GROMACS .gro file of C-alpha atoms in nm:
model
  265
    1MET     CA    1   0.866  -2.710   8.055
    2LYS     CA    2   1.145  -2.614   7.803
    3SER     CA    3   1.125  -2.987   7.655
    4PHE     CA    4   0.763  -2.936   7.582
    5VAL     CA    5   0.812  -2.599   7.406
    6LEU     CA    6   1.088  -2.752   7.223
    7PHE     CA    7   0.861  -3.054   7.108
    8ALA     CA    8   0.585  -2.820   7.013
    9ALA     CA    9   0.813  -2.615   6.798
   10CYS     CA   10   0.925  -2.895   6.625
   11MET     CA   11   0.576  -3.030   6.562
   12ALA     CA   12   0.487  -2.687   6.412
   13ILE     CA   13   0.783  -2.695   6.187
   14ILE     CA   14   0.677  -3.060   6.070
   15ALA     CA   15   0.299  -2.945   6.013
   16LEU     CA   16   0.404  -2.651   5.809
   17GLY     CA   17   0.639  -2.876   5.579
   18SER     CA   18   0.369  -3.107   5.534
   19LEU     CA   19   0.128  -2.812   5.412
   20ALA     CA   20   0.399  -2.696   5.195
   21HIS     CA   21   0.428  -3.024   5.037
   22ALA     CA   22   0.068  -3.108   4.994
   23TYR     CA   23   0.018  -2.761   4.866
   24PRO     CA   24   0.327  -2.639   4.688
   25GLN     CA   25   0.349  -2.276   4.605
   26LYS     CA   26   0.346  -2.179   4.219
   27LEU     CA   27   0.584  -1.917   4.121
   28PRO     CA   28   0.396  -1.643   3.915
   29VAL     CA   29   0.393  -1.679   3.513
   30PRO     CA   30   0.588  -1.379   3.383
   31ILE     CA   31   0.369  -1.213   3.155
   32PRO     CA   32   0.548  -1.059   2.824
   33PRO     CA   33   0.517  -0.686   2.795
   34PRO     CA   34   0.270  -0.571   2.534
   35SER     CA   35   0.392  -0.535   2.176
   36ASN     CA   36   0.420  -0.179   2.020
   37PRO     CA   37   0.059  -0.080   1.893
   38PRO     CA   38   0.002  -0.019   1.557
   39VAL     CA   39   0.109   0.299   1.400
   40ALA     CA   40  -0.046   0.492   1.095
   41VAL     CA   41   0.216   0.645   0.859
   42LEU     CA   42   0.091   0.925   0.645
   43GLN     CA   43   0.327   1.061   0.357
   44ASN     CA   44   0.249   1.336   0.114
   45SER     CA   45   0.465   1.451  -0.172
   46VAL     CA   46   0.428   1.731  -0.430
   47ALA     CA   47   0.650   1.737  -0.736
   48THR     CA   48   0.676   1.910  -1.096
   49ASN     CA   49   0.553   1.786  -1.390
   50SER     CA   50   0.709   1.870  -1.738
   51LYS     CA   51   0.362   1.830  -1.896
   52GLY     CA   52   0.237   2.115  -1.643
   53GLY     CA   53   0.060   2.098  -1.308
   54GLN     CA   54   0.214   1.966  -0.978
   55ASP     CA   55   0.185   1.563  -0.931
   56VAL     CA   56   0.054   1.523  -0.563
   57SER     CA   57   0.038   1.191  -0.393
   58VAL     CA   58  -0.083   1.075  -0.081
   59LYS     CA   59  -0.022   0.764   0.112
   60LEU     CA   60  -0.128   0.584   0.410
   61SER     CA   61   0.012   0.293   0.551
   62ALA     CA   62   0.004   0.097   0.891
   63THR     CA   63   0.321  -0.025   1.049
   64ASN     CA   64   0.380  -0.252   1.379
   65LEU     CA   65   0.080  -0.495   1.265
   66GLY     CA   66   0.290  -0.837   1.360
   67ASN     CA   67   0.554  -0.915   1.573
   68ASN     CA   68   0.935  -0.967   1.562
   69HIS     CA   69   0.909  -1.246   1.291
   70VAL     CA   70   0.628  -1.159   1.072
   71GLN     CA   71   0.524  -0.801   0.963
   72PRO     CA   72   0.188  -0.758   0.756
   73ILE     CA   73   0.189  -0.479   0.481
   74ALA     CA   74  -0.122  -0.264   0.435
   75GLU     CA   75  -0.139   0.071   0.261
   76VAL     CA   76  -0.367   0.260   0.047
   77PHE     CA   77  -0.271   0.553  -0.193
   78ALA     CA   78  -0.387   0.820  -0.440
   79GLU     CA   79  -0.195   1.030  -0.706
   80GLY     CA   80  -0.313   1.303  -0.927
   81ASN     CA   81  -0.223   1.642  -1.097
   82THR     CA   82  -0.317   1.976  -1.004
   83LYS     CA   83  -0.431   2.063  -1.383
   84GLY     CA   84  -0.683   1.786  -1.329
   85GLY     CA   85  -0.720   1.466  -1.544
   86ASN     CA   86  -0.707   1.087  -1.433
   87VAL     CA   87  -0.655   1.016  -1.060
   88LEU     CA   88  -0.476   0.701  -0.973
   89ARG     CA   89  -0.587   0.515  -0.650
   90GLY     CA   90  -0.515   0.192  -0.487
   91ALA     CA   91  -0.422  -0.064  -0.212
   92THR     CA   92  -0.140  -0.292  -0.128
   93VAL     CA   93  -0.150  -0.564   0.091
   94GLY     CA   94   0.137  -0.823   0.172
   95VAL     CA   95   0.348  -0.989   0.446
   96GLN     CA   96   0.717  -0.999   0.502
   97GLY     CA   97   0.961  -1.193   0.758
   98HIS     CA   98   1.256  -1.407   0.780
   99GLY     CA   99   1.410  -1.237   0.486
  100LEU     CA  100   1.093  -1.330   0.262
  101GLY     CA  101   0.838  -1.064   0.138
  102ALA     CA  102   0.546  -1.095  -0.063
  103SER     CA  103   0.279  -0.854  -0.166
  104VAL     CA  104  -0.006  -0.746  -0.430
  105THR     CA  105  -0.118  -0.393  -0.537
  106LYS     CA  106  -0.447  -0.310  -0.731
  107THR     CA  107  -0.482   0.042  -0.861
  108GLN     CA  108  -0.754   0.205  -1.072
  109THR     CA  109  -0.751   0.513  -1.276
  110ASP     CA  110  -1.047   0.702  -1.324
  111THR     CA  111  -1.167   1.081  -1.330
  112LYS     CA  112  -1.412   1.029  -1.058
  113ILE     CA  113  -1.459   0.835  -0.737
  114LYS     CA  114  -1.697   0.530  -0.770
  115GLY     CA  115  -1.772   0.454  -0.438
  116LEU     CA  116  -1.739   0.082  -0.362
  117ASP     CA  117  -1.706  -0.014  -0.746
  118PHE     CA  118  -1.333  -0.080  -0.722
  119GLN     CA  119  -1.237  -0.224  -1.038
  120PRO     CA  120  -0.872  -0.245  -1.073
  121GLN     CA  121  -0.691  -0.173  -1.414
  122LEU     CA  122  -0.333  -0.222  -1.272
  123SER     CA  123  -0.250  -0.533  -1.085
  124SER     CA  124   0.099  -0.575  -0.942
  125SER     CA  125   0.245  -0.887  -0.746
  126THR     CA  126   0.589  -0.912  -0.581
  127LEU     CA  127   0.809  -1.192  -0.437
  128ALA     CA  128   1.139  -1.087  -0.272
  129LEU     CA  129   1.427  -1.244  -0.066
  130GLN     CA  130   1.622  -1.018   0.147
  131GLY     CA  131   1.950  -1.122   0.317
  132ASP     CA  132   2.195  -0.926   0.506
  133ARG     CA  133   2.389  -0.820   0.202
  134LEU     CA  134   2.211  -0.952  -0.082
  135GLY     CA  135   1.849  -0.941  -0.234
  136ALA     CA  136   1.633  -1.057  -0.506
  137SER     CA  137   1.285  -1.003  -0.644
  138ILE     CA  138   1.065  -1.083  -0.923
  139SER     CA  139   0.737  -0.907  -1.007
  140ARG     CA  140   0.469  -0.899  -1.262
  141ASP     CA  141   0.260  -0.583  -1.372
  142VAL     CA  142  -0.048  -0.643  -1.588
  143ASN     CA  143  -0.214  -0.301  -1.705
  144ARG     CA  144  -0.548  -0.417  -1.827
  145GLY     CA  145  -0.589  -0.389  -2.205
  146VAL     CA  146  -0.219  -0.229  -2.234
  147SER     CA  147   0.068  -0.439  -2.146
  148ASP     CA  148   0.213  -0.717  -1.939
  149THR     CA  149   0.540  -0.661  -1.762
  150PHE     CA  150   0.772  -0.948  -1.569
  151THR     CA  151   1.078  -0.788  -1.399
  152LYS     CA  152   1.368  -0.986  -1.222
  153SER     CA  153   1.613  -0.786  -0.993
  154VAL     CA  154   1.928  -0.860  -0.791
  155SER     CA  155   2.057  -0.604  -0.543
  156ALA     CA  156   2.375  -0.616  -0.330
  157ASN     CA  157   2.521  -0.407  -0.062
  158VAL     CA  158   2.869  -0.244  -0.163
  159PHE     CA  159   2.968  -0.070   0.128
  160ARG     CA  160   2.808   0.015   0.478
  161ASN     CA  161   2.913   0.183   0.832
  162ASP     CA  162   2.739   0.373   1.080
  163ASN     CA  163   2.693   0.679   0.845
  164HIS     CA  164   2.735   0.559   0.499
  165ASN     CA  165   2.541   0.310   0.271
  166LEU     CA  166   2.573   0.199  -0.076
  167ASP     CA  167   2.364  -0.044  -0.299
  168ALA     CA  168   2.364  -0.171  -0.642
  169THR     CA  169   2.079  -0.296  -0.842
  170VAL     CA  170   2.061  -0.477  -1.189
  171PHE     CA  171   1.738  -0.581  -1.340
  172ARG     CA  172   1.573  -0.702  -1.655
  173SER     CA  173   1.207  -0.628  -1.749
  174ASP     CA  174   1.006  -0.802  -2.030
  175VAL     CA  175   0.745  -0.573  -2.157
  176ARG     CA  176   0.460  -0.712  -2.400
  177GLN     CA  177   0.200  -0.485  -2.504
  178ASN     CA  178  -0.129  -0.551  -2.651
  179ASN     CA  179  -0.047  -0.362  -2.957
  180GLY     CA  180   0.226  -0.637  -3.024
  181PHE     CA  181   0.517  -0.383  -2.964
  182ASN     CA  182   0.728  -0.577  -2.752
  183PHE     CA  183   1.074  -0.495  -2.575
  184GLN     CA  184   1.304  -0.544  -2.298
  185LYS     CA  185   1.446  -0.295  -2.039
  186THR     CA  186   1.783  -0.417  -1.864
  187GLY     CA  187   1.957  -0.171  -1.631
  188GLY     CA  188   2.141  -0.099  -1.330
  189MET     CA  189   2.141   0.158  -1.021
  190LEU     CA  190   2.370   0.276  -0.767
  191ASP     CA  191   2.202   0.418  -0.462
  192TYR     CA  192   2.370   0.600  -0.173
  193SER     CA  193   2.211   0.715   0.154
  194HIS     CA  194   2.353   0.905   0.467
  195ALA     CA  195   2.238   0.839   0.819
  196ASN     CA  196   2.145   1.201   0.847
  197GLY     CA  197   1.874   1.149   0.569
  198HIS     CA  198   2.032   1.257   0.261
  199GLY     CA  199   2.085   1.051  -0.076
  200LEU     CA  200   2.185   1.012  -0.413
  201ASN     CA  201   2.114   0.785  -0.702
  202ALA     CA  202   2.213   0.745  -1.039
  203GLY     CA  203   2.110   0.466  -1.308
  204LEU     CA  204   2.117   0.346  -1.689
  205THR     CA  205   1.838   0.158  -1.850
  206HIS     CA  206   1.874   0.000  -2.204
  207PHE     CA  207   1.541  -0.023  -2.389
  208SER     CA  208   1.602  -0.288  -2.697
  209GLY     CA  209   1.524  -0.117  -3.032
  210ILE     CA  210   1.473   0.210  -2.874
  211GLY     CA  211   1.792   0.346  -2.667
  212ASN     CA  212   1.936   0.404  -2.358
  213GLN     CA  213   1.838   0.653  -2.094
  214ALA     CA  214   2.026   0.806  -1.790
  215ASN     CA  215   1.873   0.879  -1.439
  216VAL     CA  216   2.010   1.060  -1.151
  217GLY     CA  217   1.821   1.185  -0.840
  218GLY     CA  218   1.876   1.322  -0.481
  219SER     CA  219   1.695   1.394  -0.164
  220SER     CA  220   1.803   1.582   0.171
  221THR     CA  221   1.597   1.588   0.481
  222LEU     CA  222   1.498   1.941   0.582
  223PHE     CA  223   1.331   1.883   0.888
  224LYS     CA  224   1.290   1.600   1.147
  225SER     CA  225   1.124   1.636   1.475
  226ASN     CA  226   1.295   1.555   1.794
  227ASP     CA  227   1.099   1.213   1.857
  228GLY     CA  228   1.122   1.135   1.471
  229SER     CA  229   0.742   1.146   1.383
  230LEU     CA  230   0.733   1.418   1.152
  231SER     CA  231   0.996   1.468   0.884
  232LEU     CA  232   1.027   1.685   0.561
  233LYS     CA  233   1.228   1.608   0.238
  234ALA     CA  234   1.323   1.774  -0.050
  235ASN     CA  235   1.402   1.555  -0.363
  236ALA     CA  236   1.493   1.622  -0.727
  237GLY     CA  237   1.585   1.417  -1.022
  238GLY     CA  238   1.638   1.415  -1.402
  239SER     CA  239   1.674   1.190  -1.702
  240GLN     CA  240   1.817   1.233  -2.045
  241TRP     CA  241   1.788   1.007  -2.330
  242LEU     CA  242   2.155   0.899  -2.457
  243SER     CA  243   2.054   0.727  -2.792
  244GLY     CA  244   1.767   0.640  -3.014
  245PRO     CA  245   1.474   0.834  -3.140
  246PHE     CA  246   1.427   1.039  -2.819
  247SER     CA  247   1.811   1.122  -2.808
  248ASN     CA  248   1.913   1.423  -2.592
  249GLN     CA  249   1.543   1.457  -2.472
  250ARG     CA  250   1.551   1.551  -2.088
  251ASP     CA  251   1.306   1.554  -1.826
  252TYR     CA  252   1.345   1.728  -1.467
  253ASN     CA  253   1.160   1.732  -1.138
  254VAL     CA  254   1.161   1.884  -0.803
  255GLY     CA  255   0.921   1.823  -0.515
  256LEU     CA  256   0.867   1.806  -0.141
  257SER     CA  257   0.776   1.508   0.066
  258LEU     CA  258   0.620   1.532   0.430
  259THR     CA  259   0.573   1.211   0.647
  260HIS     CA  260   0.405   1.163   0.983
  261HIS     CA  261   0.424   0.860   1.201
  262GLY     CA  262   0.094   0.888   1.387
  263CYS     CA  263   0.006   0.748   1.750
  264GLY     CA  264  -0.101   0.385   1.778
  265GLY     CA  265  -0.421   0.244   1.911
   0.00000   0.00000   0.00000
């Protein structure tokens, strides 16, 4: 009897082995977690204008549209002054990834909304290369009926740690105006930022045949929510002509900037 039970058990094991060989089990294919949903970022800023009124700007951009390798760029914006006058509105589209980026911006200035009649007056295109410490870009701005500007720039990270960051940028712009007055702009800028959201910048620009202009600016984070979705910044800046026909002329501005990162879909 015991031999019969042992024989039956052996036959059962062999049968199960045959079934397993004939119908092998497939391991479940791991499903990657879903990527972060797109996030809408709304930015509003108000700044003083030396000619009167307050300059107001609104920009809506979308982030997390791509993946870890490629990120599309999409934003719309509008700028105006509280005293009235022209309103600038436009849109930017582009793509960036692997240290490369390209974008195109179309804008229009008019005194009223024309609905779907979107005829750009200013067209901008940019091609940028960004590495860990060095970067370069070329851009072209065509202001229809006014000017054509071609700009080349190189940037470098001078210093960086967990709290402090210092970048340096040099550039040259060739400006051709439709009225025949052409000139070059060459200059440089230092840009410092702190991990807490504070920053300072200073630059010097030479306008060929005109003179030199110095610029300084700063910003400070006044408020930031615990989740980082809402922040309020104060900024201030000024410029002064150091030489040329505009020598000693100054311009100042102060403002506030509110940024909100909305929820994804």
